[in-house]
PDB file of C-alpha atoms and ligand atoms in Angstrom:
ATOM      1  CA  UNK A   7      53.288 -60.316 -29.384  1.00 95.00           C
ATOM      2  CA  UNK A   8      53.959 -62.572 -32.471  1.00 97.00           C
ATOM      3  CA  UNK A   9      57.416 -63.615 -33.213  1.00 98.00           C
ATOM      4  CA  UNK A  10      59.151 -65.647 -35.775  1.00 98.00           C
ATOM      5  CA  UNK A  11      62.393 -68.092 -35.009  1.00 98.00           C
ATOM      6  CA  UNK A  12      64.632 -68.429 -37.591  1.00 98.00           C
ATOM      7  CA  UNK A  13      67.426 -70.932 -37.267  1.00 97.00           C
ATOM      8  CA  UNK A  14      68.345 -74.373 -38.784  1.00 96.00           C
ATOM      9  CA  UNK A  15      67.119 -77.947 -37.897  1.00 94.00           C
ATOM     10  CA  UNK A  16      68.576 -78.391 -34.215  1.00 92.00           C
ATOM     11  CA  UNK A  17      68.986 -75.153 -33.288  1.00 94.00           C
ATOM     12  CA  UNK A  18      67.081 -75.205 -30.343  1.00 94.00           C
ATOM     13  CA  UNK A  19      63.753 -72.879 -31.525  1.00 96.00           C
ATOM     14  CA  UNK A  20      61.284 -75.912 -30.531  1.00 95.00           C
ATOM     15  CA  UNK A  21      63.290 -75.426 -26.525  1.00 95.00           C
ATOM     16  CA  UNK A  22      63.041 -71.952 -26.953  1.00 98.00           C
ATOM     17  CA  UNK A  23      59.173 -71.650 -27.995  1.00 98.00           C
ATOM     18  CA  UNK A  24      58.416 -74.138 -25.287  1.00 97.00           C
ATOM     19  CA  UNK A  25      59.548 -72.046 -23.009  1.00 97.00           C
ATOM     20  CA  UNK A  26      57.623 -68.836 -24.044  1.00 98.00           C
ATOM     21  CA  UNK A  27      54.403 -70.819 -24.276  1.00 98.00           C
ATOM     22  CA  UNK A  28      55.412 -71.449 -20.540  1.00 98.00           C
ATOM     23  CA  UNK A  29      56.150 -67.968 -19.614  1.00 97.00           C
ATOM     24  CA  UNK A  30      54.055 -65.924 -21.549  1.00 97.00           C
ATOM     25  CA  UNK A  31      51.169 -68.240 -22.356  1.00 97.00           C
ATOM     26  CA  UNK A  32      51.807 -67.577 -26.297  1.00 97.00           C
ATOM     27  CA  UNK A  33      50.539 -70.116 -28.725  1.00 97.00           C
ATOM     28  CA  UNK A  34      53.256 -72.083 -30.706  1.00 97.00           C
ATOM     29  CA  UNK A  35      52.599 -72.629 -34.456  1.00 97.00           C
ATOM     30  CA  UNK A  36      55.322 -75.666 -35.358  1.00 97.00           C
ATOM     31  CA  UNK A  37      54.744 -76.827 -38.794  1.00 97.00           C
ATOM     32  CA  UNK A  38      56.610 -79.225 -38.101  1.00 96.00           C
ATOM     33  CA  UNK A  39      54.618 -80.469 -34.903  1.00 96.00           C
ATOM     34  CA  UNK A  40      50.962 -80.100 -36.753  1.00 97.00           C
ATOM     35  CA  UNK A  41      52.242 -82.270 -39.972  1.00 97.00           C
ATOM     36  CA  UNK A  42      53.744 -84.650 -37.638  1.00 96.00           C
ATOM     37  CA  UNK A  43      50.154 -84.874 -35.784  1.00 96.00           C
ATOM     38  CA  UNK A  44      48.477 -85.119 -38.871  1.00 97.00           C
ATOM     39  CA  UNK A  45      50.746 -88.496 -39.971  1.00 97.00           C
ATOM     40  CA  UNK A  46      50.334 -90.003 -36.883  1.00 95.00           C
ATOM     41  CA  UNK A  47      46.432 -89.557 -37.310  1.00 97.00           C
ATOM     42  CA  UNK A  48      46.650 -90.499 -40.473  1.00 98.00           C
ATOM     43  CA  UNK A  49      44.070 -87.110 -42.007  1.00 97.00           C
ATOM     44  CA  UNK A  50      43.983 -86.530 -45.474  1.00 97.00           C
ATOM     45  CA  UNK A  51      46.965 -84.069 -45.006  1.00 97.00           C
ATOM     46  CA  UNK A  52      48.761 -86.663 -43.390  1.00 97.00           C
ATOM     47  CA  UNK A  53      48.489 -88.625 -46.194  1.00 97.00           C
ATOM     48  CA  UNK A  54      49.950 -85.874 -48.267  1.00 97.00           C
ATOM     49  CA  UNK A  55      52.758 -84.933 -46.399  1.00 97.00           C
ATOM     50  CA  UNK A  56      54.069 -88.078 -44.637  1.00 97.00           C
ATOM     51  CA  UNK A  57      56.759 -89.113 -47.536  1.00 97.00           C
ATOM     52  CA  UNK A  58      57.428 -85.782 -47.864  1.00 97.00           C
ATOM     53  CA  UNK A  59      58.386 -85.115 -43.857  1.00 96.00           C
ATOM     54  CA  UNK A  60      60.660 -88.991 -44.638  1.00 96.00           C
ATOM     55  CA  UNK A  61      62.358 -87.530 -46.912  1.00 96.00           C
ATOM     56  CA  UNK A  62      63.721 -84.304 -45.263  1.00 95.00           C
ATOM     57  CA  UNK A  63      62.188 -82.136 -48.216  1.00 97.00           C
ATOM     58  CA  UNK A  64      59.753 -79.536 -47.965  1.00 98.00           C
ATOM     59  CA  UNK A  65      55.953 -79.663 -47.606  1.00 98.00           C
ATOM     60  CA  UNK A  66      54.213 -77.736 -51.040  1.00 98.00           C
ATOM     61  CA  UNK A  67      54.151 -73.829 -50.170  1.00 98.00           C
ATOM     62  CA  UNK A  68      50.142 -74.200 -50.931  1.00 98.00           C
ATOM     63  CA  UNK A  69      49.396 -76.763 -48.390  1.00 98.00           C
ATOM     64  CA  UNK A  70      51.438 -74.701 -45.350  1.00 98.00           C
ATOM     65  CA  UNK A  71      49.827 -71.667 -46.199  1.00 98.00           C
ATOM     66  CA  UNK A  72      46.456 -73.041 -46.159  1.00 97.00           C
ATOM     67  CA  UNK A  73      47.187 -74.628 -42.937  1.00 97.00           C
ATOM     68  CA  UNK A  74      48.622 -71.643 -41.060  1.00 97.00           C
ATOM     69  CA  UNK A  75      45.936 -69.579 -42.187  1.00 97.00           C
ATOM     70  CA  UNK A  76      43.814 -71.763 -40.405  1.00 96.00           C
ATOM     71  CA  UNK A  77      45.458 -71.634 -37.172  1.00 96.00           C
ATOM     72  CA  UNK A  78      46.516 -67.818 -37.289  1.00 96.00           C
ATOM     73  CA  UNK A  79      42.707 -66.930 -37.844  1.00 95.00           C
ATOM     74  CA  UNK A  80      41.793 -68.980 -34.893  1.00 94.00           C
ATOM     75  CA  UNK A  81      44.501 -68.347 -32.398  1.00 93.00           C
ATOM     76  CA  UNK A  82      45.017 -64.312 -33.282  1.00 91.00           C
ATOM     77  CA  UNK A  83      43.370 -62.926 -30.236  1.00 92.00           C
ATOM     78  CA  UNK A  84      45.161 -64.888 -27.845  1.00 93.00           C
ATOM     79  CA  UNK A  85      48.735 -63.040 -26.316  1.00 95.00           C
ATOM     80  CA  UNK A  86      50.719 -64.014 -29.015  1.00 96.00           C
ATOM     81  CA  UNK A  87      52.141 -66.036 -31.674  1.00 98.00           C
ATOM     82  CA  UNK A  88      55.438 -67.776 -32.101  1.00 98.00           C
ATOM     83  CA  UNK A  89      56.155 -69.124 -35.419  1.00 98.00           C
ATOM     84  CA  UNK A  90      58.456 -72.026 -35.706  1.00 98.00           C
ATOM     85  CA  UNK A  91      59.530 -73.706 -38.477  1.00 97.00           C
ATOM     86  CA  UNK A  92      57.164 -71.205 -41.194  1.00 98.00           C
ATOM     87  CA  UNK A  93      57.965 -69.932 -43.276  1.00 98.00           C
ATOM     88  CA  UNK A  94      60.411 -71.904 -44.606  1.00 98.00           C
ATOM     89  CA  UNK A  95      60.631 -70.046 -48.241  1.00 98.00           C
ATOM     90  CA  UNK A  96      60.436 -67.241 -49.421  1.00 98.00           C
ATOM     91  CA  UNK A  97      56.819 -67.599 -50.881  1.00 98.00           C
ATOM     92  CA  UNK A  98      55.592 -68.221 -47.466  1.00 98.00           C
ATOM     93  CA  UNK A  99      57.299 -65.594 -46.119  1.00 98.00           C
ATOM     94  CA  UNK A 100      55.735 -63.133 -48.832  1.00 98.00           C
ATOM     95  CA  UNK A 101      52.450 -65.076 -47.834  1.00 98.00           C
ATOM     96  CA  UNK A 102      52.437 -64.484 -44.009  1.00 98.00           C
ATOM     97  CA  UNK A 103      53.383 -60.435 -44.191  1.00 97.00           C
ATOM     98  CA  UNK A 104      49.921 -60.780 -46.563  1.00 97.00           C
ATOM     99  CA  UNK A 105      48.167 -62.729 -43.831  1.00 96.00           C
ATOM    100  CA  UNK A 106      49.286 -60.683 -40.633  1.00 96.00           C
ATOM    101  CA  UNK A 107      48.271 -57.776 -42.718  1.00 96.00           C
ATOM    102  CA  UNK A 108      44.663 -59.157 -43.499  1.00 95.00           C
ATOM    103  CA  UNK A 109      44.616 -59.983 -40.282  1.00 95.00           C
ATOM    104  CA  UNK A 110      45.016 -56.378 -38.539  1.00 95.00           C
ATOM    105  CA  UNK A 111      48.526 -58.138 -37.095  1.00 96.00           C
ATOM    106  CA  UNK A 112      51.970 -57.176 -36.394  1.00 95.00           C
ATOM    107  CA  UNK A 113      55.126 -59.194 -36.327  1.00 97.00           C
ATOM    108  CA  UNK A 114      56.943 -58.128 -33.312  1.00 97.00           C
ATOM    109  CA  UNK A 115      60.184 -60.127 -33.122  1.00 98.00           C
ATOM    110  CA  UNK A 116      62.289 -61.744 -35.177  1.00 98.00           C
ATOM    111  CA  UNK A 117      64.625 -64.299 -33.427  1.00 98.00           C
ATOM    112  CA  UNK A 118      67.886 -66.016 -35.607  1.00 98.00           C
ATOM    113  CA  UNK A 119      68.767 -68.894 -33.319  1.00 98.00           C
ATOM    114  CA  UNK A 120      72.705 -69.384 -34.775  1.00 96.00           C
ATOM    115  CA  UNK A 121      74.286 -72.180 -34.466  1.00 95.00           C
ATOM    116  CA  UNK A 122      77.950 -74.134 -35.508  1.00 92.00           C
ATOM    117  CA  UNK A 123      76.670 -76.224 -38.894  1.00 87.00           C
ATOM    118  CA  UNK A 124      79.058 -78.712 -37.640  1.00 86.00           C
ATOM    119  CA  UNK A 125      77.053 -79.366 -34.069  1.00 88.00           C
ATOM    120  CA  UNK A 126      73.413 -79.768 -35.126  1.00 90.00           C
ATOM    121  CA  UNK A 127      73.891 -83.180 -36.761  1.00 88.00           C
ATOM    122  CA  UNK A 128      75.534 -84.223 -33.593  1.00 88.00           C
ATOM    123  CA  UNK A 129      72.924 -82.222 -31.736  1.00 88.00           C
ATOM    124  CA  UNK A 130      69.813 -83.732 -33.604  1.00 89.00           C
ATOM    125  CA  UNK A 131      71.578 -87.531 -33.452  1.00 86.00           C
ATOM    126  CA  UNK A 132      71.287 -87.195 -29.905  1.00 87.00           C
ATOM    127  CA  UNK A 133      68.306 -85.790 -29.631  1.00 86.00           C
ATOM    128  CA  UNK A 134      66.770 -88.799 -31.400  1.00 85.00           C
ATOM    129  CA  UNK A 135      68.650 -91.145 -28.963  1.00 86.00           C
ATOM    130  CA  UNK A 136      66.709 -89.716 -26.144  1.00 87.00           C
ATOM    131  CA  UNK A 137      63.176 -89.305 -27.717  1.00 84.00           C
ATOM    132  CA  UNK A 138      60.830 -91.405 -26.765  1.00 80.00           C
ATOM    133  CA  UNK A 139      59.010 -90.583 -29.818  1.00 79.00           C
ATOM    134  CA  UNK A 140      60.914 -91.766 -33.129  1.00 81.00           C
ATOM    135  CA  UNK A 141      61.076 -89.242 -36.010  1.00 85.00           C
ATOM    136  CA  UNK A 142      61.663 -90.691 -39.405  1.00 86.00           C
ATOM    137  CA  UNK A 143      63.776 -88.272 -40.370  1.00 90.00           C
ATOM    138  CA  UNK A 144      65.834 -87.803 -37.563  1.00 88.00           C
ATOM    139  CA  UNK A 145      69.024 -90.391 -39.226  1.00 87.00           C
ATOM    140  CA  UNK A 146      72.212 -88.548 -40.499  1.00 86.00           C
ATOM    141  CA  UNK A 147      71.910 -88.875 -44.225  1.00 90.00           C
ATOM    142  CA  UNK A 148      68.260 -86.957 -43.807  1.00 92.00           C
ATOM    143  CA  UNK A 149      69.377 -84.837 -41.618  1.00 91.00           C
ATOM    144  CA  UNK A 150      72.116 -83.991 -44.303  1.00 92.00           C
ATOM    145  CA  UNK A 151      69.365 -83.319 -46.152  1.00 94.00           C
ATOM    146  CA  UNK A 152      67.273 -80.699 -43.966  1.00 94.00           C
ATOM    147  CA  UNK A 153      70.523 -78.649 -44.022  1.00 94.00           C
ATOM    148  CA  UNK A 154      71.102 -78.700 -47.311  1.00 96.00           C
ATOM    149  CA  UNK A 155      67.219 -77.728 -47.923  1.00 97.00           C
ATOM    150  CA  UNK A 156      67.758 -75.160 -45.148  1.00 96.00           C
ATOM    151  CA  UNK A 157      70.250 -73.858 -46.640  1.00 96.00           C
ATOM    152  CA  UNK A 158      68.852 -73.360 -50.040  1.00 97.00           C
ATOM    153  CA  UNK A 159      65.558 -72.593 -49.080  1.00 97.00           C
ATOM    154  CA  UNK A 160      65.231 -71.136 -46.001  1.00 97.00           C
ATOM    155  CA  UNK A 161      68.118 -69.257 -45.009  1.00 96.00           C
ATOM    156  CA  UNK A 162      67.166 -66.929 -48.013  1.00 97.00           C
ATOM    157  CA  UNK A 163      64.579 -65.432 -45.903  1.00 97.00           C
ATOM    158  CA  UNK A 164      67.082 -63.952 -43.278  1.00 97.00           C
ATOM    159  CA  UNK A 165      67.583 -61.936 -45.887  1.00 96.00           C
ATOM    160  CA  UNK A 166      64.375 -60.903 -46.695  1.00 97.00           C
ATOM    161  CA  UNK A 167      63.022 -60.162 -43.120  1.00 98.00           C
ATOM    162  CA  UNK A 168      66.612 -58.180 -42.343  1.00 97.00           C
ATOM    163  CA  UNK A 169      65.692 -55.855 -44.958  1.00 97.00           C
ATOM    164  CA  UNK A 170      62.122 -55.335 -43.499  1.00 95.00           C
ATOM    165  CA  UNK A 171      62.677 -55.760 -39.718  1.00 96.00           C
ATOM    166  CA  UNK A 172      65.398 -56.093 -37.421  1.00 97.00           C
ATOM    167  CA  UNK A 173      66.527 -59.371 -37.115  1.00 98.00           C
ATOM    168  CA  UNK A 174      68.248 -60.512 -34.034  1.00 98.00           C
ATOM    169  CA  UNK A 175      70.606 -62.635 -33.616  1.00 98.00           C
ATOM    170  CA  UNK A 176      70.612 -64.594 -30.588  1.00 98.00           C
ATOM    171  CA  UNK A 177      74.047 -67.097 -30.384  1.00 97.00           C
ATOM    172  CA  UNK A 178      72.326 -70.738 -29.939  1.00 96.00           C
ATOM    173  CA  UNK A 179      75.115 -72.299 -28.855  1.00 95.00           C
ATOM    174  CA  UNK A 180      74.971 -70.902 -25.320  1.00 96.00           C
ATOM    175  CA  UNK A 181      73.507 -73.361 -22.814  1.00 96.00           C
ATOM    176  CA  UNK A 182      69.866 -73.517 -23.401  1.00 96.00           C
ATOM    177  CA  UNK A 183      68.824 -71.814 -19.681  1.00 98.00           C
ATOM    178  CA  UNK A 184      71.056 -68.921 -21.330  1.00 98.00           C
ATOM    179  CA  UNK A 185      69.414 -68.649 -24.648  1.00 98.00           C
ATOM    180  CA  UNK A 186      66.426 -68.460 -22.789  1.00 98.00           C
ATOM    181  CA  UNK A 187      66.974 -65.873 -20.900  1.00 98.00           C
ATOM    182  CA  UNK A 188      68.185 -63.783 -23.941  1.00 98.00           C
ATOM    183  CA  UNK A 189      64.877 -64.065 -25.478  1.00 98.00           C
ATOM    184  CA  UNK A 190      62.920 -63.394 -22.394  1.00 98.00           C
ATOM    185  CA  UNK A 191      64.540 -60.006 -22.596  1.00 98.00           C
ATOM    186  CA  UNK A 192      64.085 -59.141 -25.763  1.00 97.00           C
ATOM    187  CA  UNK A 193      60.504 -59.599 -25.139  1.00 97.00           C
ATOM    188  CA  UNK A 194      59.999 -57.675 -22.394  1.00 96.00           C
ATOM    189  CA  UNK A 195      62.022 -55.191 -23.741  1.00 94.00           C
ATOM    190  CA  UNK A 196      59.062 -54.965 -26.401  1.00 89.00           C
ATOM    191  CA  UNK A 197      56.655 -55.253 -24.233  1.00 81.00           C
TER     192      UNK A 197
HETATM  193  P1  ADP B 213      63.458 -79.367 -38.343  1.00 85.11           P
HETATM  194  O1  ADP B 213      63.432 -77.866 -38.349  1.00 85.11           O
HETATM  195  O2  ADP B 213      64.093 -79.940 -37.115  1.00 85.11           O
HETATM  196  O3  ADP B 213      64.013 -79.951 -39.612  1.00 85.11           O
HETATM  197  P2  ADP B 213      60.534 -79.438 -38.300  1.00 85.11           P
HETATM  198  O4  ADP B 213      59.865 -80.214 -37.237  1.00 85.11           O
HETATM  199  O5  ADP B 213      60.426 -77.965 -38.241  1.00 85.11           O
HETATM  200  O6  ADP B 213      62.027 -79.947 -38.287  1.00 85.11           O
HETATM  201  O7  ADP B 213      60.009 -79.917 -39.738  1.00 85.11           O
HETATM  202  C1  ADP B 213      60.023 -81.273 -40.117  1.00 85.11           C
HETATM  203  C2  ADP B 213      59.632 -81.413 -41.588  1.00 85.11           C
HETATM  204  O8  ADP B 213      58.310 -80.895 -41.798  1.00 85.11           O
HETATM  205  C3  ADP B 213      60.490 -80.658 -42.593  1.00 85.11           C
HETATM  206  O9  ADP B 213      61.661 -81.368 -42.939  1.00 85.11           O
HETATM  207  C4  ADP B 213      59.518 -80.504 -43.757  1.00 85.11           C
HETATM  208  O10 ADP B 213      59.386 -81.691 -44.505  1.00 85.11           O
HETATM  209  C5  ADP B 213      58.190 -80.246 -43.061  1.00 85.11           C
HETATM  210  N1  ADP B 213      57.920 -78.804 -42.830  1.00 85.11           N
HETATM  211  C6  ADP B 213      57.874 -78.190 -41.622  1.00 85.11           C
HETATM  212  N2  ADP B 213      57.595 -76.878 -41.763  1.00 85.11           N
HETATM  213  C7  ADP B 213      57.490 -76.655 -43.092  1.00 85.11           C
HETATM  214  C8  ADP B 213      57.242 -75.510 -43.877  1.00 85.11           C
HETATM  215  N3  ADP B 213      57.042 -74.299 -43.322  1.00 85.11           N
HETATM  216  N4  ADP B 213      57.220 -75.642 -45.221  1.00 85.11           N
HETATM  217  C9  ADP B 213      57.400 -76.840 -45.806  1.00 85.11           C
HETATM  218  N5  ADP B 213      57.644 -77.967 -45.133  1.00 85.11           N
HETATM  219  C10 ADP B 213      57.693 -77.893 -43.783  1.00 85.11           C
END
């Protein structure tokens, strides 16, 4: 099972893929997550990326790819794949229907986590109150940011996968036990 969730910053798809690594032992590929470990251990892609992640912007298209090549490749016999935060454009998503397919793999689900625009800044302000871990770009005028680049960049792809696949539309503003439940269905109703 390999799924994609599609939503903006804050809407709840790192919960939601924690969840299903839980439950269904899939593997979760957060761009996000691996650039973030790769700053904090300062690699040579850390290097690369880390005034890039500071400044709410997106990562080159090149670099991703590369990287989730890399991890698709080594991860694809495991029971599944859950893609969060890539792709982010619409070259990547081009790039990853060319990788699944060199790959002998399907894409089985495609999740949109939706959510009020007005409640993720409030929703990702809090969220950095809580962490333990501080993320750079988790202050409001970045965060304005990531939704504007979501916006432009990403939510494009909605479009692109709703013409290829069905995408559905899960309401992320439903408590997150709820959301979670949701999913778990849709799964098994694939399964
Ligand atoms: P969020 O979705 O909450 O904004 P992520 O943890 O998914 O946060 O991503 C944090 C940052 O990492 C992004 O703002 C961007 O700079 C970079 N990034 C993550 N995924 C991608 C991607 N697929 N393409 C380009 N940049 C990415």
């Amino acid at each position: 099972m390999n799924l994609i969730l599609l939503g903006p910053p804050g809407c709840g798809k790192g919960t939601q893929a924690a969840n299903l690594v839980d439950k269904f032992n899939y593997c979760q590929l957060s761009t996000g997550d691996i650039l973030r470990e790769a700053v904090a251990n300062e690699t040579a892609t850390g290097k690369i990326v880390k005034d890039v992640l500071a400044s709410g912007r997106l990562v080159e298209d090149e670099l991703i790819i590369k990287i989730m090549e890399e991890k698709i490749i080594k991860k694809k016999s495991g029971p599944g794949l859950i893609f969060d935060g890539f792709p982010r454009t619409l070259i990547q998503a081009n790039e990853l229907e060319r990788l699944l397919e060199r790959n002998q793999m399907s894409l089985d689900l495609i999740i949109e986590l939706e959510v009020d625009e007005g409640a993720l800044l409030e929703r990702i302000i809090k969220r950095a109150e809580e962490s333990r871990e501080k993320r750079e770009d988790d202050n409001s005028d970045i965060v304005k940011r990531r939704l504007e680049v979501y916006n432009k960049e990403t939510r494009p792809i909605v479009d692109f996968y709703s013409s290829r696949y069905t995408v559905n539309k899960v309401d992320g503003m439903k408590s997150i036990q709820e959301v979670s439940n949701i999913i778990e269905e849709m799964i098994e109703n694939k399964q």
